[in-house]
CSV table of C-alpha atoms in Angstrom, one decimal:
chain,number,residue,atom,x,y,z
A,175,MET,CA,87.4,218.6,86.2
A,176,LEU,CA,90.3,220.1,88.2
A,177,LYS,CA,93.5,220.4,86.3
A,178,SER,CA,96.4,218.4,87.7
A,179,ASN,CA,98.3,221.5,89.0
A,180,ASN,CA,95.1,222.6,90.7
A,181,ARG,CA,94.7,219.3,92.4
A,182,LEU,CA,98.3,219.4,93.6
A,183,PHE,CA,97.7,222.9,94.9
A,184,TYR,CA,94.7,221.9,97.0
A,185,ILE,CA,96.5,218.8,98.3
A,186,ALA,CA,99.4,220.9,99.3
A,187,VAL,CA,97.2,223.4,101.1
A,188,PHE,CA,95.3,220.6,102.8
A,189,PHE,CA,98.6,219.1,104.1
A,190,ILE,CA,99.8,222.5,105.3
A,191,ILE,CA,96.6,223.1,107.2
A,192,LEU,CA,96.7,219.6,108.6
A,193,LEU,CA,100.3,220.2,109.7
A,194,GLY,CA,99.3,223.5,111.4
A,195,VAL,CA,96.3,221.9,113.2
A,196,ALA,CA,98.5,219.0,114.4
A,197,ALA,CA,101.1,221.5,115.7
A,198,LEU,CA,98.6,223.6,117.5
A,199,ALA,CA,96.6,220.7,118.9
A,200,ALA,CA,99.6,218.4,119.6
A,201,PRO,CA,98.7,217.7,123.3
A,202,LEU,CA,95.2,216.6,122.2
A,203,ILE,CA,96.2,214.6,119.2
A,204,SER,CA,99.4,212.9,120.4
A,205,PRO,CA,98.6,209.5,122.0
A,206,PHE,CA,101.8,209.6,124.1
A,207,ASP,CA,104.1,212.0,125.7
A,208,PRO,CA,106.9,212.5,123.1
A,209,THR,CA,109.6,212.3,125.8
A,210,ASP,CA,108.3,209.3,127.7
A,211,GLN,CA,110.6,206.3,127.5
A,212,GLU,CA,109.3,202.7,127.7
A,213,LEU,CA,112.4,200.6,127.5
A,214,THR,CA,110.4,197.4,127.3
A,215,LEU,CA,109.1,198.5,124.0
A,216,ARG,CA,112.3,199.5,122.3
A,217,PHE,CA,112.2,199.2,118.5
A,218,ALA,CA,108.5,198.2,118.6
A,219,GLU,CA,107.2,197.8,115.0
A,220,PRO,CA,104.4,200.1,113.7
A,221,GLY,CA,101.1,199.2,115.2
A,222,THR,CA,102.5,197.5,118.3
A,223,GLU,CA,100.4,198.3,121.5
A,224,GLY,CA,99.0,201.5,120.2
A,225,HIS,CA,102.2,202.9,118.7
A,226,LEU,CA,100.9,203.7,115.3
A,227,LEU,CA,104.4,204.3,113.7
A,228,GLY,CA,106.4,202.2,116.2
A,229,THR,CA,108.9,203.3,118.7
A,230,ASP,CA,112.6,204.3,118.7
A,231,ASP,CA,115.7,203.0,120.5
A,232,LEU,CA,114.4,204.5,123.9
A,233,GLY,CA,110.8,203.3,123.5
A,234,ARG,CA,109.5,206.7,122.6
A,235,ASP,CA,106.4,206.9,120.4
A,236,ILE,CA,107.5,208.0,116.9
A,237,PHE,CA,104.0,209.3,115.9
A,238,SER,CA,103.9,211.6,118.9
A,239,ARG,CA,107.4,212.9,118.3
A,240,ILE,CA,106.6,213.7,114.7
A,241,ILE,CA,103.5,215.6,115.8
A,242,TYR,CA,105.5,217.6,118.4
A,243,GLY,CA,108.4,218.0,115.9
A,244,SER,CA,106.0,219.8,113.5
A,245,ARG,CA,105.9,222.6,116.1
A,246,SER,CA,109.6,223.2,115.8
A,247,ALA,CA,109.5,223.1,112.0
A,248,LEU,CA,106.6,225.5,111.7
A,249,MET,CA,107.9,227.8,114.4
A,250,VAL,CA,111.3,228.0,112.7
A,251,GLY,CA,109.7,228.6,109.3
A,252,VAL,CA,107.3,231.3,110.4
A,253,VAL,CA,109.6,233.3,112.7
A,254,SER,CA,112.8,233.0,110.6
A,255,VAL,CA,110.9,234.0,107.4
A,256,GLY,CA,109.4,237.0,109.4
A,257,ILE,CA,112.9,238.0,110.5
A,258,ALA,CA,114.4,237.7,107.0
A,259,LEU,CA,111.4,239.6,105.5
A,260,THR,CA,111.7,242.4,108.0
A,261,ILE,CA,115.4,242.9,107.5
A,262,GLY,CA,115.0,242.5,103.7
A,263,LEU,CA,112.2,245.0,103.5
A,264,PHE,CA,114.1,247.8,105.3
A,265,VAL,CA,117.4,247.2,103.5
A,266,GLY,CA,115.8,246.7,100.1
A,267,LEU,CA,113.5,249.7,100.3
A,268,ALA,CA,116.4,251.9,101.6
A,269,ALA,CA,118.7,250.8,98.8
A,270,GLY,CA,116.1,251.0,96.1
A,271,LEU,CA,114.8,254.4,97.1
A,272,ALA,CA,118.1,256.1,98.0
A,273,GLY,CA,120.3,254.7,95.3
A,274,GLY,CA,123.9,255.9,94.8
A,275,THR,CA,126.3,255.3,97.7
A,276,THR,CA,123.7,254.1,100.1
A,277,ASP,CA,122.6,251.5,97.6
A,278,ASN,CA,126.1,250.3,97.0
A,279,ILE,CA,127.0,250.0,100.7
A,280,LEU,CA,123.9,248.2,101.7
A,281,MET,CA,123.9,245.7,98.8
A,282,LEU,CA,127.6,245.1,99.2
A,283,PHE,CA,126.9,243.9,102.7
A,284,MET,CA,124.0,241.8,101.5
A,285,ASP,CA,126.1,240.3,98.7
A,286,SER,CA,128.8,239.4,101.2
A,287,LEU,CA,126.4,237.3,103.1
A,288,LEU,CA,125.2,235.6,100.0
A,289,SER,CA,128.8,234.7,99.1
A,290,PHE,CA,128.9,232.1,101.9
A,291,PRO,CA,127.3,228.6,101.5
A,292,THR,CA,124.0,228.6,103.2
A,293,ILE,CA,124.5,225.7,105.6
A,294,LEU,CA,128.1,226.9,106.4
A,295,LEU,CA,126.9,230.4,107.3
A,296,ALA,CA,124.1,228.9,109.4
A,297,ILE,CA,126.6,226.8,111.3
A,298,THR,CA,128.8,229.8,111.9
A,299,VAL,CA,126.0,232.0,113.2
A,300,VAL,CA,124.7,229.2,115.5
A,301,SER,CA,128.2,228.6,116.8
A,302,VAL,CA,128.4,232.3,117.7
A,303,LEU,CA,125.0,232.6,119.2
A,304,GLY,CA,124.9,229.2,120.9
A,305,TYR,CA,122.9,226.0,120.4
A,306,GLY,CA,119.2,225.8,120.5
A,307,LEU,CA,116.0,226.5,118.6
A,308,LEU,CA,116.0,230.3,119.1
A,309,GLN,CA,119.5,230.5,117.9
A,310,VAL,CA,118.6,228.5,114.8
A,311,ILE,CA,115.7,230.8,114.1
A,312,SER,CA,117.9,233.8,114.3
A,313,ALA,CA,120.6,232.2,112.1
A,314,ILE,CA,118.1,231.3,109.4
A,315,GLY,CA,116.5,234.8,109.5
A,316,ILE,CA,119.9,236.4,109.0
A,317,ILE,CA,121.1,234.2,106.2
A,318,PHE,CA,117.9,234.6,104.1
A,319,SER,CA,117.6,238.3,104.6
A,320,PRO,CA,119.8,239.1,101.6
A,321,VAL,CA,117.4,237.2,99.3
A,322,PHE,CA,114.5,239.4,100.4
A,323,ALA,CA,116.7,242.5,100.3
A,324,ARG,CA,117.7,241.9,96.6
A,325,LEU,CA,114.1,241.1,95.6
A,326,VAL,CA,112.6,244.2,97.3
A,327,ARG,CA,115.4,246.5,96.0
A,328,ALA,CA,114.8,245.3,92.4
A,329,GLU,CA,111.1,245.7,92.6
A,330,THR,CA,111.5,249.1,94.3
A,331,MET,CA,113.8,250.4,91.6
A,332,ALA,CA,111.3,249.2,88.9
A,333,LEU,CA,108.2,250.6,90.6
A,334,LYS,CA,109.6,254.0,91.6
A,335,THR,CA,109.8,255.1,88.0
A,336,GLU,CA,106.2,254.1,87.3
A,337,GLY,CA,103.7,256.9,86.6
A,338,PHE,CA,101.5,256.3,89.6
A,339,VAL,CA,104.4,256.5,91.9
A,340,GLU,CA,105.7,259.7,90.3
A,341,SER,CA,102.2,261.2,90.4
A,342,SER,CA,102.0,260.4,94.1
A,343,ARG,CA,105.3,262.2,94.7
A,344,ALA,CA,104.2,265.1,92.5
A,345,LEU,CA,101.1,265.5,94.7
A,346,GLY,CA,103.3,266.0,97.7
A,347,SER,CA,102.8,262.5,99.3
A,348,ARG,CA,105.4,261.6,101.9
A,349,THR,CA,107.8,258.8,101.0
A,350,TRP,CA,106.5,256.4,103.6
A,351,LYS,CA,102.9,256.9,102.3
A,352,THR,CA,104.0,256.3,98.7
A,353,VAL,CA,105.8,253.1,99.9
A,354,PHE,CA,102.9,251.7,101.8
A,355,LEU,CA,100.2,252.7,99.3
A,356,HIS,CA,101.9,252.1,96.0
A,357,ILE,CA,105.2,250.3,96.1
A,358,LEU,CA,104.6,247.5,98.7
A,359,PRO,CA,101.2,246.4,97.4
A,360,ASN,CA,102.6,245.9,93.9
A,361,MET,CA,105.4,243.7,95.1
A,362,LEU,CA,103.3,241.7,97.5
A,363,GLY,CA,102.8,238.7,95.1
A,364,LYS,CA,106.5,238.2,94.5
A,365,ILE,CA,107.2,238.5,98.2
A,366,THR,CA,104.6,235.9,99.0
A,367,VAL,CA,106.2,233.5,96.6
A,368,GLN,CA,109.7,234.1,98.1
A,369,CYS,CA,108.2,233.6,101.6
A,370,SER,CA,106.8,230.2,100.6
A,371,ILE,CA,110.1,229.1,99.1
A,372,THR,CA,112.2,230.3,102.0
A,373,PHE,CA,109.8,228.6,104.5
A,374,ALA,CA,110.6,225.2,102.8
A,375,LEU,CA,114.3,225.9,102.9
A,376,SER,CA,114.1,226.9,106.6
A,377,VAL,CA,112.5,223.5,107.4
A,378,VAL,CA,115.4,221.7,105.7
A,379,ILE,CA,118.1,223.9,107.4
A,380,GLU,CA,116.5,223.4,110.8
A,381,ALA,CA,116.4,219.7,110.3
A,382,SER,CA,120.0,219.7,109.1
A,383,LEU,CA,121.3,221.7,112.1
A,384,SER,CA,119.3,219.5,114.5
A,385,TYR,CA,120.9,216.5,112.9
A,386,LEU,CA,124.3,218.0,113.5
A,387,GLY,CA,123.4,218.6,117.1
A,388,LEU,CA,123.3,222.4,116.7
A,389,GLY,CA,119.6,222.9,116.7
A,390,THR,CA,116.8,221.5,118.9
A,391,GLN,CA,118.4,219.8,121.9
A,392,PRO,CA,117.4,216.4,123.4
A,393,PRO,CA,114.9,215.3,124.7
A,394,ASN,CA,112.8,217.9,122.8
A,395,PRO,CA,111.5,216.3,119.5
A,396,SER,CA,112.7,217.5,116.2
A,397,TRP,CA,112.5,215.8,112.8
A,398,GLY,CA,116.2,216.3,112.2
A,399,LEU,CA,117.0,215.0,115.7
A,400,MET,CA,114.9,211.9,115.0
A,401,LEU,CA,116.9,211.2,111.9
A,402,LYS,CA,120.1,211.6,113.9
A,403,ASP,CA,118.8,209.1,116.4
A,404,ALA,CA,117.9,206.7,113.6
A,405,ARG,CA,121.2,206.6,111.8
A,406,ASN,CA,122.6,203.7,113.8
A,407,PHE,CA,119.5,201.6,113.6
A,408,MET,CA,118.6,201.8,109.9
A,409,VAL,CA,118.5,198.0,109.5
A,410,GLN,CA,117.1,197.1,112.9
A,411,ALA,CA,114.3,199.8,112.9
A,412,PRO,CA,114.0,201.5,109.5
A,413,TRP,CA,110.7,203.2,110.5
A,414,MET,CA,112.8,205.5,112.8
A,415,ALA,CA,114.2,207.2,109.8
A,416,VAL,CA,111.4,206.7,107.2
A,417,TYR,CA,108.6,208.6,109.0
A,418,PRO,CA,110.4,211.8,110.0
A,419,GLY,CA,112.1,211.8,106.6
A,420,LEU,CA,108.6,211.6,104.9
A,421,ALA,CA,107.4,214.4,107.2
A,422,ILE,CA,110.3,216.7,106.0
A,423,ALA,CA,109.8,215.7,102.4
A,424,PHE,CA,106.0,216.3,102.3
A,425,THR,CA,106.3,219.6,104.2
A,426,VAL,CA,109.0,220.9,101.8
A,427,LEU,CA,107.1,219.6,98.8
A,428,SER,CA,103.8,221.2,99.9
A,429,PHE,CA,105.4,224.6,100.4
A,430,ASN,CA,107.2,224.4,97.1
A,431,ILE,CA,104.0,223.5,95.3
A,432,LEU,CA,102.3,226.4,97.1
A,433,GLY,CA,105.0,228.8,96.0
A,434,ASP,CA,104.9,227.6,92.3
A,435,SER,CA,101.1,228.0,92.3
A,436,VAL,CA,101.2,231.5,93.7
A,437,SER,CA,104.0,232.3,91.2
A,438,GLU,CA,101.9,231.3,88.3
A,439,ARG,CA,99.1,233.5,89.5
A,440,VAL,CA,101.5,236.5,90.0
A,441,ASN,CA,103.2,235.9,86.6
A,442,PRO,CA,100.9,233.7,84.5
A,443,ILE,CA,103.2,233.8,81.4
A,444,ALA,CA,106.3,232.7,83.4
A,445,GLY,CA,107.6,229.4,82.1
A,446,LYS,CA,105.5,229.4,79.0
A,447,LYS,CA,107.3,228.9,75.7
A,448,PHE,CA,106.3,230.8,72.6
A,449,LYS,CA,107.3,230.1,69.0
A,450,LEU,CA,108.2,233.0,66.7
A,451,GLU,CA,106.2,232.9,63.5
């Protein structure tokens, strides 16, 4: 029998795959256009006239908007994590390999970014760059780059003193070759875990910024924007908030479970308690 944590892992992977397929095949799966308004069916209850999850205050199909909203969530997650990882890799490797003054200057800049509250820094960056999905992606990529930089720096400083790295240098290998053949492969597991965690956080931040009106702009569908539209109709049409809220919750939970599972594989003794005899 599968252990409970294995079952959760497979359920999370299945949900993530299902979400990805829905995002890619949204025009084929979605029963209605997410921006079409049918004012005669405002606040239609779930199941009314083919509207599986009901309609909102403008008669738009909630199921279709959730499907198309997954595109924004996944795009923000993938691209922003890619930006954060790229910046973090360059800064972390440079700081870890160079050390000294270079290390101090680079990490001082990264630490200064970490000193700001995440959502406040995101709002600040978006306010400077402008409103919209691309601006949100850029903001999230910037604010999470210090996390990757610190992780990569710490792993680089630990690995560069290992025997196989010193042997590679002694044999005359160039720095970039040593990095790609020996340092990066040995930190790949921890980077993967951090990517999964950051992806989940990116989905939450994107929804938060869209809720505040700084992210995805109407009429384009976004889970956060759907929650914003639902705030004045919680009693009249609770399904307007319940379903996009569940979409955010399940997506974040799935990526967190994925990250925890990968973390256990990378460091199997993490979290275990041992008694001293």
